[in-house]
Every structure is written in structure tokens, then in C-alpha cells.
XYZ file of C-alpha atoms in Angstrom:
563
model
C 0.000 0.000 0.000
C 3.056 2.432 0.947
C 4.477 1.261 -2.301
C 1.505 2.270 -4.622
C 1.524 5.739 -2.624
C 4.822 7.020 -2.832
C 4.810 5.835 -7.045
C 1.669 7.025 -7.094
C 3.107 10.356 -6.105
C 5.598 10.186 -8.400
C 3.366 9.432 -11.626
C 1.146 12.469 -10.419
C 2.774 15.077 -8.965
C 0.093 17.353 -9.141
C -1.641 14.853 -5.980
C 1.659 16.229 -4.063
C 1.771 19.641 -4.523
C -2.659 19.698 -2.927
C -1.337 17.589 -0.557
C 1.204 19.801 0.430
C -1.253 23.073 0.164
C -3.868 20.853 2.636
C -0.991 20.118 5.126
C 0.076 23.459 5.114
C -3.401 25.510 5.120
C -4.397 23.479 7.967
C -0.882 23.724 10.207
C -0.680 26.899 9.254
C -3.847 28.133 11.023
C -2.769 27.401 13.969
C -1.800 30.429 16.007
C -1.059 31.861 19.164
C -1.795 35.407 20.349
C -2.181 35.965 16.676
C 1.698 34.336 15.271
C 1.871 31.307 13.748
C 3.818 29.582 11.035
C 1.264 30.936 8.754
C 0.328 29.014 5.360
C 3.472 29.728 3.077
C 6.318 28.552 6.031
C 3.802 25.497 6.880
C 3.128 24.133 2.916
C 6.992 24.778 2.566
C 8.066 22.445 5.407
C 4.732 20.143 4.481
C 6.313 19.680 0.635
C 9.897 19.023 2.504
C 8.518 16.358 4.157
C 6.741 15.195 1.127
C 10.258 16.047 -1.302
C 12.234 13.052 0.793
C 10.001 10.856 -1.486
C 11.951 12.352 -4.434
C 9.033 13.737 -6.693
C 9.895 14.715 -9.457
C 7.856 18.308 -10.706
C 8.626 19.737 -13.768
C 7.022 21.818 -16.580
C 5.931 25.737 -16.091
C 3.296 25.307 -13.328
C 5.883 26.911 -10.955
C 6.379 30.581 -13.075
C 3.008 30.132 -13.696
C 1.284 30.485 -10.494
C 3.902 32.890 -9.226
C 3.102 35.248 -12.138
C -0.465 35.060 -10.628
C 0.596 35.939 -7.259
C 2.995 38.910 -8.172
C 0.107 40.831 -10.739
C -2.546 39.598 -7.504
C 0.249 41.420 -5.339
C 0.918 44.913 -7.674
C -2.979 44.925 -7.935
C -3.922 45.304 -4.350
C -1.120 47.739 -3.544
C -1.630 49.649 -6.446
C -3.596 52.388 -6.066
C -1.757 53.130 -2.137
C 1.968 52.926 -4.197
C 0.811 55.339 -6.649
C -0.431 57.452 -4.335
C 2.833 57.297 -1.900
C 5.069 58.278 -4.201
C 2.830 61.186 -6.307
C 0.918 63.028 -3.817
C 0.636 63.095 0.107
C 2.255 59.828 0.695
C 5.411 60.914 0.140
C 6.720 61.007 3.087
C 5.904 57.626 4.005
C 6.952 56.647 1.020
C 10.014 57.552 1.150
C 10.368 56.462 4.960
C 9.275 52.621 3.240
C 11.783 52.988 1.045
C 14.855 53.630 3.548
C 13.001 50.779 5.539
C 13.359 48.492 2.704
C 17.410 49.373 2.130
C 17.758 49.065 5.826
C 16.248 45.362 5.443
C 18.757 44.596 1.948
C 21.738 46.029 3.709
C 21.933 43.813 6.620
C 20.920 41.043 4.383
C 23.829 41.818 2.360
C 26.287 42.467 5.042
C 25.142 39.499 7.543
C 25.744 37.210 4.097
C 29.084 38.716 3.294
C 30.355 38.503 6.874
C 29.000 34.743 7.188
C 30.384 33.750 4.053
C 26.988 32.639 2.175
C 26.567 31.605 -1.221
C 24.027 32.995 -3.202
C 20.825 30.460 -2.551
C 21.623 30.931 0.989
C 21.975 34.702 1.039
C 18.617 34.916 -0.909
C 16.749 32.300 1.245
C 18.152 34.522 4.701
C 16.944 37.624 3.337
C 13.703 35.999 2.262
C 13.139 34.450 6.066
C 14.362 37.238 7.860
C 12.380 39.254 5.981
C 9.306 37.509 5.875
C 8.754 38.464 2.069
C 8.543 34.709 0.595
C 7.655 36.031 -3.004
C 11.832 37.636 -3.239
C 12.571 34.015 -3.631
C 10.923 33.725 -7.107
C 12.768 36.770 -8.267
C 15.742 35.438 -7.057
C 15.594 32.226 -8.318
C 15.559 33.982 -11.725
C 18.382 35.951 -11.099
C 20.370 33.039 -10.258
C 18.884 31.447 -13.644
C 20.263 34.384 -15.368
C 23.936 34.132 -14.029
C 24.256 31.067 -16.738
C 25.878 28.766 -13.896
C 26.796 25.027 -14.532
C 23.462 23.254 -14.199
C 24.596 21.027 -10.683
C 25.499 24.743 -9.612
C 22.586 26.196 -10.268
C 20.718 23.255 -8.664
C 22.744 23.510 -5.341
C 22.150 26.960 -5.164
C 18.285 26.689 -5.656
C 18.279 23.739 -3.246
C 19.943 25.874 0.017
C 17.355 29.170 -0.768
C 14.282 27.127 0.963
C 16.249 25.507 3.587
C 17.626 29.383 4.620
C 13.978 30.850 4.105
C 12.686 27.827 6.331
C 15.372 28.612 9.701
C 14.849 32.144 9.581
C 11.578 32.824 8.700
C 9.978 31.665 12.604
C 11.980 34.184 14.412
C 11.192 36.748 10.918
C 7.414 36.490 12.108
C 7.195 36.373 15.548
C 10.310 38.184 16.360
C 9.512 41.346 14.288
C 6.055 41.232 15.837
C 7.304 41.533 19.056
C 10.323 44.103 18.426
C 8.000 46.147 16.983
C 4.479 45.816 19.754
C 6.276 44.831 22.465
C 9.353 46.716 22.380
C 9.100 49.474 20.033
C 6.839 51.371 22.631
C 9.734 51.766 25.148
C 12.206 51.614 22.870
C 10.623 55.395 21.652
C 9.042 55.969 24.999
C 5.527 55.655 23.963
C 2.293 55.308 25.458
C 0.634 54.320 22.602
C -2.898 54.066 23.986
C -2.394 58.031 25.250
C -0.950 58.800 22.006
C -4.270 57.663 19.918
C -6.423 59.372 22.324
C -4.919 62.361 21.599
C -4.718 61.538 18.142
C -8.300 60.905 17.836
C -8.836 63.716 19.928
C -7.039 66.390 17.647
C -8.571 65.214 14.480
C -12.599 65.111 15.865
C -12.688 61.548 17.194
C -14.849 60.245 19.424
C -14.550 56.777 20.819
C -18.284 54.915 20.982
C -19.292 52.361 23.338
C -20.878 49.011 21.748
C -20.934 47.850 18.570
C -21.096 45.189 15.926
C -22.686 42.033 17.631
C -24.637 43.742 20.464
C -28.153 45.318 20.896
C -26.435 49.138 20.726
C -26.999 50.763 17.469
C -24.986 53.827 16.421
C -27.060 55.243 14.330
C -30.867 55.053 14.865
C -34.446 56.798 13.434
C -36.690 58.631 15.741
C -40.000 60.934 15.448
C -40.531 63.732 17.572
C -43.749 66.074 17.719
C -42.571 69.621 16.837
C -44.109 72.192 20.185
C -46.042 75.297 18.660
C -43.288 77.358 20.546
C -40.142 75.117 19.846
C -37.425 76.661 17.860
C -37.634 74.729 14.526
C -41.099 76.086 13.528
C -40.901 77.735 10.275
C -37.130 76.960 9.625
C -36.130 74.808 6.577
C -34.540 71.295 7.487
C -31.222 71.967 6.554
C -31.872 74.848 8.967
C -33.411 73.234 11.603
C -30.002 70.669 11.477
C -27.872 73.020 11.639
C -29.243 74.180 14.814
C -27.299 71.045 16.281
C -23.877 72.376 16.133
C -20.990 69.634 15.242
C -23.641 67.136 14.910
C -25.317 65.253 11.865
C -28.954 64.625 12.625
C -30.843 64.571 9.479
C -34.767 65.238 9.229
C -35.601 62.206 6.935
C -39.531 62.219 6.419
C -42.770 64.471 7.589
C -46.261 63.359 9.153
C -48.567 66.785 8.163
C -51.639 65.725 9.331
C -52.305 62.784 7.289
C -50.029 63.410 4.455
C -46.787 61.320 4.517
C -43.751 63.854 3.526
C -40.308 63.229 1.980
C -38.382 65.796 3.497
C -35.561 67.426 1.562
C -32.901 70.320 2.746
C -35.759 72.821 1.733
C -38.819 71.647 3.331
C -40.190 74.107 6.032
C -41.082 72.871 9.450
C -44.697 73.179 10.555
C -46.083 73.316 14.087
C -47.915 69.851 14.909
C -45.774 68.426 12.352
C -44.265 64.711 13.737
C -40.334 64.271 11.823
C -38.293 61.269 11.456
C -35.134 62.100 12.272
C -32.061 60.438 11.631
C -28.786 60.274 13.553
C -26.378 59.000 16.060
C -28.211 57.393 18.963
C -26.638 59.649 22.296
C -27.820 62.562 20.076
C -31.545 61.610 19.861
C -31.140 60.592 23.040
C -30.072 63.924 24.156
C -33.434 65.796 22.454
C -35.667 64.188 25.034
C -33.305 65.389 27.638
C -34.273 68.943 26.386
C -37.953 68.390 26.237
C -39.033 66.749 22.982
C -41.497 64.768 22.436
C -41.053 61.286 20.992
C -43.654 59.465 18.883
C -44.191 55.878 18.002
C -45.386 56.280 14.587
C -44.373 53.217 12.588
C -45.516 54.485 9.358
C -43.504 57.440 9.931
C -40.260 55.441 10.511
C -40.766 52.482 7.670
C -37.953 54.690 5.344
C -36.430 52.428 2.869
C -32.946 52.612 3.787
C -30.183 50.599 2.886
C -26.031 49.801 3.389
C -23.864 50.494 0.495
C -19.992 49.365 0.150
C -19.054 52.352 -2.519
C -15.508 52.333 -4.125
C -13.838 55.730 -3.758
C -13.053 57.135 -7.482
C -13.892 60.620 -7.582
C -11.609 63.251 -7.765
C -13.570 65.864 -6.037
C -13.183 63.990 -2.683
C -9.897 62.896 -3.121
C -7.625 63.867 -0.568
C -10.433 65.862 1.035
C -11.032 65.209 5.284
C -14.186 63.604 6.289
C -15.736 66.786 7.652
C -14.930 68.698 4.374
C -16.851 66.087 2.490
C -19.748 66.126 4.857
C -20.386 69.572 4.182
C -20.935 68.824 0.501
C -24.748 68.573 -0.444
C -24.147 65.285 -1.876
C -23.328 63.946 1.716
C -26.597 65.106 3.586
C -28.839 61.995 4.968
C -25.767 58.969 4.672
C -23.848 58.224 7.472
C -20.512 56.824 7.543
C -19.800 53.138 9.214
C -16.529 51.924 7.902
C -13.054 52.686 6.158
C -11.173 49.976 4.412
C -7.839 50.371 2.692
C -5.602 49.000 0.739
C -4.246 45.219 -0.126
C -4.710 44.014 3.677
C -8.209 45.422 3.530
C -7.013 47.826 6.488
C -9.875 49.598 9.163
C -9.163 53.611 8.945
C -10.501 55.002 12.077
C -13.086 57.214 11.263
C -12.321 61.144 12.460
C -13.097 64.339 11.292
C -9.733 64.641 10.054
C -9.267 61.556 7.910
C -8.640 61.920 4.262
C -10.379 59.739 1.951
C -8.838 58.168 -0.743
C -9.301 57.110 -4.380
C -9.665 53.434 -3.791
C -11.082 53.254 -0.461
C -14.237 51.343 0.508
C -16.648 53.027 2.167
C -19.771 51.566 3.985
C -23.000 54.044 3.850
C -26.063 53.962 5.982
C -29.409 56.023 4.830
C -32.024 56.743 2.982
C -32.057 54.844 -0.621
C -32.283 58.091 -2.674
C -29.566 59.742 -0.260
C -27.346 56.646 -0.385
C -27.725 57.090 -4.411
C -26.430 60.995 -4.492
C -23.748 60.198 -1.836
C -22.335 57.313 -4.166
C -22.566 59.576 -6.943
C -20.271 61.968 -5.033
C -17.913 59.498 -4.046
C -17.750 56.808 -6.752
C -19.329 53.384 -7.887
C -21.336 51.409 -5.729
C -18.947 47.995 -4.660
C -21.918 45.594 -4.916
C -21.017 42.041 -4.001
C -20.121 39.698 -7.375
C -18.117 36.248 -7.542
C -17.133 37.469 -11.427
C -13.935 38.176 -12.240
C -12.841 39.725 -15.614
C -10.351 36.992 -16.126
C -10.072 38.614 -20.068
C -8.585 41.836 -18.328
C -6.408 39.537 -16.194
C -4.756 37.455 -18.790
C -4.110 40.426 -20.975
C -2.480 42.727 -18.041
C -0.105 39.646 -16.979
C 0.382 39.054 -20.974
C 1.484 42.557 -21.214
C 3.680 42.763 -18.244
C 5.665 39.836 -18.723
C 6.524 40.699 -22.249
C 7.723 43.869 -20.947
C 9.553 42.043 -18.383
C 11.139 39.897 -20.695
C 13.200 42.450 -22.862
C 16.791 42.575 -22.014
C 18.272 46.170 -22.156
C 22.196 46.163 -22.355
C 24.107 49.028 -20.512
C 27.482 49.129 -20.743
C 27.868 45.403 -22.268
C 26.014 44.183 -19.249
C 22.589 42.834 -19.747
C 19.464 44.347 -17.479
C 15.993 42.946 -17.250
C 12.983 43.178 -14.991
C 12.468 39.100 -16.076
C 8.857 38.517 -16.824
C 8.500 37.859 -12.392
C 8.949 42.177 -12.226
C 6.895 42.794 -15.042
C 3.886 41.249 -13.686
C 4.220 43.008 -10.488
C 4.924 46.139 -12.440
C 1.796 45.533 -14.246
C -0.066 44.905 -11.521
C 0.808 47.943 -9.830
C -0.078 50.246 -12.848
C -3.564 48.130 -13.417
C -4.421 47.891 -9.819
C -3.905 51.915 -9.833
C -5.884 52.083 -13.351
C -8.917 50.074 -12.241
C -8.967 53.162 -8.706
C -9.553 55.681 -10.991
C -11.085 54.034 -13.991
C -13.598 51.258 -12.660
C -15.569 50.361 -15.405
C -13.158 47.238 -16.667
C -10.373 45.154 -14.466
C -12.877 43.899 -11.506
C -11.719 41.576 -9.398
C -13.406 40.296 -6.292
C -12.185 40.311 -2.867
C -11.962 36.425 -2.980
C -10.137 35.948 -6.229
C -7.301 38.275 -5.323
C -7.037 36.624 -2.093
C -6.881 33.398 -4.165
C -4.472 34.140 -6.891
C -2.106 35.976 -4.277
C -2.171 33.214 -1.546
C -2.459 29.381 -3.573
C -0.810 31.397 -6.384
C 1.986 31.542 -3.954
C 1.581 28.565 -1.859
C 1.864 26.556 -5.676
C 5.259 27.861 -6.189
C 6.442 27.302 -2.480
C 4.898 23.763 -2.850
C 6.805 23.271 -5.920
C 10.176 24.739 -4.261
C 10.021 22.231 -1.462
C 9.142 19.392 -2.795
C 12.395 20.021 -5.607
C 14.213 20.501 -2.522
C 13.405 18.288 -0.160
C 16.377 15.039 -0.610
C 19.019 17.957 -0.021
C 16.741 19.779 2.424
C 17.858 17.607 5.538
C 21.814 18.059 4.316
C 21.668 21.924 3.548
C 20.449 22.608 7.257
C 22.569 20.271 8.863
C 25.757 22.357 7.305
C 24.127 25.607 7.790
C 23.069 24.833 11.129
C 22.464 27.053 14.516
C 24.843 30.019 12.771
C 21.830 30.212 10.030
C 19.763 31.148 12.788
C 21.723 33.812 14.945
C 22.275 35.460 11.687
C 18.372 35.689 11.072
C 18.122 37.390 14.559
C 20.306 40.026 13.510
C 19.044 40.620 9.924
C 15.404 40.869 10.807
C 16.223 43.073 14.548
C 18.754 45.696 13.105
C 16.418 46.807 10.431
C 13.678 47.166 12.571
C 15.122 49.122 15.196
C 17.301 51.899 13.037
C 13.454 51.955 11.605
C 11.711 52.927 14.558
C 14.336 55.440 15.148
C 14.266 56.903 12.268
C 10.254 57.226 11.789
C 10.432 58.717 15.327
C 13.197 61.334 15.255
C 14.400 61.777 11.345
C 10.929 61.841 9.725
C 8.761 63.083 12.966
C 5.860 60.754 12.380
C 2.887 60.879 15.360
C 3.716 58.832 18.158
C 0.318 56.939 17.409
C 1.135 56.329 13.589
C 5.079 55.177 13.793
C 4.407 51.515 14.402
C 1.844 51.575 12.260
C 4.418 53.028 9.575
C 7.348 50.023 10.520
C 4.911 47.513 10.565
C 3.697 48.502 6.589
C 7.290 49.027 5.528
C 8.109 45.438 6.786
C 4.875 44.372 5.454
C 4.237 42.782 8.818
C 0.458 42.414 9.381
C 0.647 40.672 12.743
C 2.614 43.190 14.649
C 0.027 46.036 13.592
C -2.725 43.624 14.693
C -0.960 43.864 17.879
C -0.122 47.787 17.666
C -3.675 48.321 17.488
C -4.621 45.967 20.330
C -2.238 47.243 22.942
C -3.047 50.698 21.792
C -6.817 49.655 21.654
C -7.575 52.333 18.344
C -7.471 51.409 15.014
C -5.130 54.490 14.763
C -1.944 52.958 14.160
C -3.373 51.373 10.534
C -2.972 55.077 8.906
C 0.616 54.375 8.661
C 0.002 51.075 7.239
C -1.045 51.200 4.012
C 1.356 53.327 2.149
C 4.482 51.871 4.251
C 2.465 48.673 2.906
C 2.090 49.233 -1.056
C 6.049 50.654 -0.950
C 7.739 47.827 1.002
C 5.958 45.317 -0.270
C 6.942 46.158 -3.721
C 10.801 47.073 -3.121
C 11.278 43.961 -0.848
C 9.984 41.595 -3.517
C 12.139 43.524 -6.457
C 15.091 43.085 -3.780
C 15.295 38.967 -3.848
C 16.776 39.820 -7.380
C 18.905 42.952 -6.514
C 20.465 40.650 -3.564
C 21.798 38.153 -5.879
C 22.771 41.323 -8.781
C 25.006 42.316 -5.631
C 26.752 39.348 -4.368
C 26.993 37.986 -7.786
């Protein structure tokens, strides 16, 4: 029976590589505290195990899937990396940037001193790192150099074995350099610090929420007194006598006539009004007097909640109390911010700046909902189509640019078809922000063609590598992993300086900022817990788009250098 498996195996090596992706999707959910091995590390070490059977995998399933995963990668970051390095961004941009030749300088130095060949240097940068998709653009560099084949083999072989030792303390060890220590390394409370953060920019933390009886926003009617002060004011008046807040009169009872109120419609005496907004401020009219009415025909507004993808220009860049002064605002209120590739929660103040390719979830009135997406963009309505026509053709188009070989100086420069479909990616993911009438693809499918697009190539890597796995960490040994320490803790902490004292980022955004620029989404999971505000994410996903990017183009600048 053990017979027929392993040859079984070897006939069909496709049965290996989903047995390797089920091993290492279901070890690599395992977590503690929010670190774990994580998927890629866990299918890596699950096709190891599986390699020592000596399956053979050939053919261009490997390129192919990591193509996927580096246009899947350029596509979510896209419109934040444009963004970084054209308009307000820039400074975290640029701060991502130094982060990221922080990271390939003590990769290249800790390789030089140890006396590394060039599988091994990649595969310690990779780990150290944590940025597993370097090792495909490495690999190609090292395909380039026109080695001896056994050479070429030997080096490929030691790059997952180096990746594998390194990457454990990469995870949790930048995690907690950066959460645990980074706050008294700067000498920052970061909970105070995103108070007063919240505080200077109009926030106001709210009790309750998703999952309990508390609602935040919420429709009552009140009976309008002959004497009270609203009589004979227009709505948008009789709001505005609420300074700093955003009640909204949403309907009329005039005797027996059903009203839709809009900004002009004049209050009457007896006249009951359905009026919208957050609960503590209805709750506040009856303090001063009013009288509340059960009137369920009054309150039966069709209403509705609207994911809308930020496009428009005219909000662009523009705070959150600018834009709710525009008429196109009035009757929607604002739930949630999500940004970026790691679908990121922006805390939601008067001074956050929206951006073109945000996601914003509306509440309110149908017909307001409909002029507030309008003003902001297209609505994001939930599909499970992608336009795999616009995929095929963007990846197409990027490798082929990738592919050309420019010659300067005698000496022959390429991006290699890996760069050009993150390059394309990039530009198409930024494209589809501003433009989003072609290029959709769902939440789901980028998370599939970035992760198992991935996870394929890692399951192919290990299970090429796995006889010489065994022999490779026996001869790098203990050193391998001392050396990770040091590549993945000196970056980090010159970081954190730097953000704090060179580039005078907030207190409550310069973890954030590290944790995007070493594309670490545990430790800002952490940030934000110990600093209980989703503050900290602001920093995230520029630092994000940037690092994520250079790191990956670095796996192949690594081997340029020590070549």
C-alpha cells in the first residue's frame, strides 16, 4: 500500500503539490496570540517532508502560479503605491523605502560577513524578511547568471532551507520588536498617544458595537411644540441648529399626508419628523424636552447599506468633515473605512482623508445613499465574477515587458517577466482606482491568486528541494539562525528610530508606519490591540504598497550584488 503511494506520487505530482497546500493551510492556522507559522512557512516544510520521497515536478506550473501571485500582489497595492510616491504619501513613502534598504543592507552584510553563497543569502533575506515572493525573483536571477546546471541546482536547493530557519523568528520576532518593544524603545504610550490623536482630528470613541443590541445610528419621530425653535425653519436649517452634529430630518407626518423631506422643506407646528442620527444625540433631544412618537408608518424609510468604491476626484484627498459639508453627503452616514491590499480599518475622524480606492460603507435613505455614491464613486456591490479577459491580458502585457533585455554598458538588465507582472499589476491595480468600469476583481479571487498562487510555487520549491533539504540545514546549522536574529532586529530598530526622530511621524502612527514598511500584518494587529484604536493602521497602508513592492524587487537585486 506504501508502495503504490509514494509511485503514485511520483506518476502524479500534481496529488503532491494539494497535498502539500492541505498540510500546510491546515498547520498553518494554527496560532497563538495571533503568530503562527502561517500558510506559506507550513506548505513549505509540508512539501519538505513530502520532497524526501523524491518527486519529481517539472514543466511551467511553478512561473506560472507565481506570475499570478505577483500581478494579484501589484494589484492590491496599487492604487496606495501610486499614491505614496505622487501626492501626500510621500513622506511615508520615502520612509518605506529607507526601511526596505535598511532590510537589503543587513541582508547583504550578515551574508558577506557569514560567508553565504548565493541560494543561501537569498533564502536569509527571504526568512528574515518575511517576504517569501523575493525568492521567485531570485531564483531567476540566479537562472540568469548562466551557472553550470549542478550549480545552479545547489544553489536553488539551500534558498528554501535558509527561508525555512529564519523565517519563525522573521514572524514572531519582528512582531514583538516592533508591539512589544518598540513602545519603550521610543518611549511611547501608545494608547495616550491615539487618544490624543483621535482627539485632535474630531474623534470620538463609541461604546458598543457590531454584535450587540447598541446601534450607532438610529431613526426617531418627535412632535414639533407650537413654541419650539424649529417652527418655520427649513430642514437643513433646523439641522444646523445642532452644532458639530449630523442629525438629518428624513420624512414628515402633516396631518395625514406622509412627507419626503428634503434640505428645503419648512417645518410646521404639529408636524411629527423622522429624524435620523447618532443614537446619544436623539437621546439627548428628550433630555431637552421633545417629544417622541411611536409612529411606525412614519419610521418604515427604505434605507439601505452600500460598500461604494472611492473614485472621484472631487473627494480625493479631502477630510471627512470637508466632504460632509458637501450637499451630496446630507442623509448617509458613515460606518466603515477599508484600505488598501490588507483590507485595512481607517478610524473614522473628522480629520481623515479619503482616498481614491477606499471602501466606504454608507447607511441612509435609498435616494440619499444614491447621491452620496454619486459623489464618491461606484457602488462595490457584491459579485463572484472576475474579468479573467482583463487579467490574462495585463499579466500578458507585463511579462513581455519584463522579458526584454536592455544592455548598458555590455552588461545585460531585465525586470524578467516575475517584475513585469508586479509592475503591471501595480499600474492596473492603480488604473482600475480611478477608472472602474473594466479590471474587476473580487475580494476572494485576489485573495486566491495571491495566496495558492503563492503557496503553488512554495509547494513546488520544497518538494524540488526536499532530498538535499535535511543536508543543507545540517551544514548551515544554529549560525543560520543567529544570523536571522540580527538581519530581521537591526532593520527594525534603526526603523523605529528613524520614523520617530528623522521623519517626525505621530507617536500613534510610527508603528503603524514600521509595521507597513516590513509588510508585517501581525505586529500592527498587535499595535492596534495594545493601543486599543485602530489608529496605528494610517501608517500602514502606504508603508504597505512601498515595502511590499521594493522587498519583492530586492530577492533579485540581492543576488545582482553578491553575484
Amino acid at each position: 500500500m506504501l508502495d503504490w503511494f509514494v509511485q503514485t506520487l511520483r506518476t502524479y505530482p500534481e496529488i503532491a503539490i494539494f497535498l502539500s497546500l492541505g498540510l500546510g493551510y491546515y498547520f498553518g492556522s494554527f496560532t497563538y496570540k495571533g503568530l503562527g507559522l502561517g500558510a506559506v512557512t507550513a506548505t513549505l516544510l509540508a512539501a519538505v517532508v513530502i520532497g524526501q520521497l523524491d518527486i519529481p515536478v517539472s514543466g511551467p506550473l511553478k512561473p506560472t502560479f507565481f506570475l499570478m501571485f505577483l500581478f494579484a500582489i501589484g494589484y492590491g497595492v496599487g492604487p496606495q503605491f501610486v499614491r505614496g510616491i505622487a501626492r501626500d504619501g510621500i513622506p511615508q513613502a520615502v520612509f518605506a523605502a529607507v526601511v526596505c534598504v535598511f532590510c537589503l543592507a543587513a541582508a547583504y552584510v550578515g551574508a558577506r560577513i557569514a560567508g553565504y553563497d548565493l541560494g543561501s543569502a537569498a533564502g536569509l533575506y527571504a526568512g528574515s524578511q518575511t517576504i517569501s515572493a523575493s525568492m521567485g525573483l531570485a531564483t531567476d536571477a540566479i537562472h540568469r547568471l548562466n551557472l553550470p546546471a549542478d550549480q545552479t541546482s545547489a544553489l536553488l536547493d539551500a534558498m528554501p532551507v535558509a527561508y525555512a530557519v529564519t523565517y519563525i523568528f522573521g514572524t514572531i520576532g519582528s512582531a514583538i520588536i516592533i508591539a512589544l518593544l518598540g513602545p519603550a524603545l521610543l518611549g511611547i504610550n501608545l494608547e495616550v498617544a491615539c487618544r490624543k490623536y483621535e482627539e485632535e482630528n474630531g474623534g470620538k470613541k463609541q461604546a458598543g458595537g457590531p454584535g450587540t443590541a447598541w446601534h450607532h445610528f438610529e431613526l426617531r419621530a418627535f412632535r414639533v411644540q407650537p413654541e419650539g425653535p424649529v417652527v418655520g425653519k427649513t430642514a437643513h436649517e433646523a439641522e444646523a441648529l445642532l452644532v458639530g452634529e449630523r442629525v438629518f430630518i428624513e420624512r414628515i407626518r402633516r396631518k395625514d399626508q406622509l412627507l419626503e423631506a428634503t434640505a428645503d422643506t419648512e417645518i410646521l407646528a404639529d408636524d411629527i419628523v423622522a429624524v435620523a442620527g447618532r443614537r446619544d444625540v436623539l437621546v439627548g433631544l428628550l433630555g431637552k424636552g421633545a417629544q417622541e412618537v411611536d409612529d411606525r408608518e412614519l419610521l418604515a424609510v427604505p434605507a439601505e447599506g452600500v460598500d461604494v468604491y472611492v473614485t472621484s476626484k472631487s473627494v480625493d484627498g479631502k477630510t471627512l468633515a470637508e466632504i460632509a459639508q458637501m450637499p451630496g453627503a446630507r442623509g448617509v452616514f458613515l460606518r466603515r473605512i477599508v484600505r488598501g491590499a490588507t483590507a485595512t480599518e481607517i478610524p473614522i475622524l473628522a480629520g481623515t482623508k479619503l482616498q481614491r480606492g477606499d471602501v466606504v460603507t454608507l447607511v441612509g435613505r435609498t435616494q440619499d445613499i444614491a447621491a452620496a455614491t454619486r459623489m464618491l464613486g461606484v457602488a462595490d456591490r457584491a459579485t463572484d465574477v472576475s474579468d479573467v479577459a482583463f487579467i490574462g491580458a495585463a499579466i500578458t502585457i507585463g511579462a513581455l515587458v519584463g522579458a526584454i533585455v536592455y544592455k548598458v554598458g555590455g552588461v545585460p538588465l531585465t525586470l524578467s517577466t516575475s517584475g513585469g507582472a508586479l509592475i503591471s499589476g501595480l499600474f492596473f491595480g492603480w488604473l482600475r482606482s480611478v477608472r472602474p468600469t473594466f479590471g474587476r476583481i473580487p475580494s476572494p479571487a485576489v485573495w486566491f491568486m495571491n495566496s495558492v498562487g503563492l503557496n503553488v510555487f512554495i509547494a513546488v520549491v520544497g518538494l524540488s528541494s526536499g532530498p538535499k533539504f535535511v543536508a543543507g540545514l545540517q551544514q548551515l546549522g544554529f549560525g543560520l539562525f543567529i544570523w536571522g536574529i540580527m538581519v530581521t532586529t537591526v532593520p527594525l530598530v534603526l526603523a523605529m528610530y528613524v520614523g520617530k526622530y528623522v521623519f517626525k511621524f505621530h507617536d500613534a502612527l510610527v508603528l503603524g508606519c514600521v509595521s507597513g514598511a516590513r509588510t508585517t500584518t501581525a505586529s500592527l494587529g498587535m499595535v492596534n490591540d495594545i493601543a486599543k484604536s485602530q489608529v496605528p493602521g494610517l501608517g500602514y497602508t502606504v508603508t504597505y504598497a512601498v515595502g511590499n513592492t521594493l522587498l519583492t524587487i530586492w530577492g533579485m537585486v540581492i543576488i545582482l550584488l553578491l553575484s
